[in-house]
Amino acid sequence: MVNEEAVFVKSGWGTGRYVYNHRNPAGLALIVLASLIALGGLFGMRAESTWSEGEIRDAVRKGVADLDGQGHYTSLASDRGFLIAEAIQESGIGPGHGVETHMEDDGGYTVGTEDTDTEYCVRVTLTPDPEPPVVFQGTEDLPPPGPDMLDFYVSHATFGKGACR
């Protein structure tokens, strides 16, 4: 027996567009298949936009490794949470947004995300760059800058699991 219903029929909503015909087995299969593909796409987009425990762990590990030994033009009094968040986001792991850093009383930064329960303690110290780039001739012999003055520094970063205490 052959089903004589068309796979596509004109919409009954007065738009004149063609839609899948649920009375035809092929049309019904297309309805189910399109719905499953749309749901799969939505779940995939959600998975790409949220952090997993493994992603934040790997991103912190790579971000801290990339930050360690890197040169920065900053001041000693600046907030290093920005450097940490930027290094984690630039690691290429995870969605690249939603990294939260909180400076603790001991100078460390507690790093986490809204999507995960795991937190990491990241510590960054800055030391004067022994070979800073020469921006202006004659500035090589200037005295060391004060804590609020911009200068070239090398960062040294470490991390541990858990919030800073």
Short mmCIF file of N, CA and C in Angstrom, two decimals, residues 1-9 19-34:
data_model
loop_
_atom_site.label_atom_id
_atom_site.label_comp_id
_atom_site.label_asym_id
_atom_site.label_seq_id
_atom_site.Cartn_x
_atom_site.Cartn_y
_atom_site.Cartn_z
N MET A 1 0.84 -1.17 0.00
CA MET A 1 0.00 0.00 0.00
C MET A 1 0.89 1.25 0.00
N VAL A 2 0.65 2.13 -0.89
CA VAL A 2 1.41 3.35 -1.04
C VAL A 2 0.62 4.50 -0.44
N ASN A 3 1.30 5.30 0.38
CA ASN A 3 0.65 6.45 0.99
C ASN A 3 0.58 7.55 -0.07
N GLU A 4 -0.61 8.04 -0.35
CA GLU A 4 -0.78 9.05 -1.39
C GLU A 4 -0.70 10.47 -0.85
N GLU A 5 -0.44 10.62 0.43
CA GLU A 5 -0.27 11.95 1.02
C GLU A 5 1.08 12.51 0.58
N ALA A 6 1.14 13.80 0.30
CA ALA A 6 2.38 14.46 -0.07
C ALA A 6 3.25 14.67 1.17
N VAL A 7 4.56 14.73 0.97
CA VAL A 7 5.48 14.96 2.08
C VAL A 7 5.35 16.40 2.56
N PHE A 8 5.13 17.32 1.64
CA PHE A 8 4.95 18.74 1.98
C PHE A 8 3.54 19.16 1.57
N VAL A 9 2.91 19.94 2.42
CA VAL A 9 1.58 20.48 2.11
C VAL A 9 1.57 21.97 2.44
N VAL A 19 4.81 23.13 4.49
CA VAL A 19 5.28 22.55 5.75
C VAL A 19 5.31 21.04 5.61
N TYR A 20 5.98 20.37 6.56
CA TYR A 20 5.99 18.91 6.58
C TYR A 20 4.58 18.41 6.83
N ASN A 21 4.22 17.32 6.16
CA ASN A 21 2.90 16.71 6.32
C ASN A 21 3.02 15.57 7.33
N HIS A 22 2.37 15.72 8.49
CA HIS A 22 2.47 14.70 9.53
C HIS A 22 1.70 13.42 9.18
N ARG A 23 0.87 13.47 8.13
CA ARG A 23 0.11 12.27 7.72
C ARG A 23 0.95 11.34 6.83
N ASN A 24 2.05 11.83 6.31
CA ASN A 24 2.93 11.04 5.48
C ASN A 24 4.08 10.54 6.36
N PRO A 25 4.43 9.25 6.30
CA PRO A 25 5.51 8.73 7.14
C PRO A 25 6.84 9.47 6.93
N ALA A 26 7.15 9.83 5.71
CA ALA A 26 8.40 10.56 5.45
C ALA A 26 8.31 11.97 6.06
N GLY A 27 7.18 12.62 5.94
CA GLY A 27 6.98 13.94 6.55
C GLY A 27 7.08 13.88 8.05
N LEU A 28 6.47 12.84 8.67
CA LEU A 28 6.55 12.66 10.11
C LEU A 28 7.99 12.39 10.55
N ALA A 29 8.72 11.61 9.77
CA ALA A 29 10.13 11.35 10.09
C ALA A 29 10.95 12.64 10.01
N LEU A 30 10.66 13.48 9.03
CA LEU A 30 11.37 14.77 8.91
C LEU A 30 11.04 15.69 10.09
N ILE A 31 9.80 15.67 10.56
CA ILE A 31 9.42 16.47 11.73
C ILE A 31 10.23 16.03 12.95
N VAL A 32 10.27 14.71 13.18
CA VAL A 32 11.00 14.17 14.34
C VAL A 32 12.50 14.44 14.18
N LEU A 33 13.05 14.21 12.99
CA LEU A 33 14.48 14.40 12.76
C LEU A 33 14.87 15.88 12.94
N ALA A 34 14.10 16.80 12.41
CA ALA A 34 14.40 18.23 12.56
C ALA A 34 14.36 18.65 14.02
#
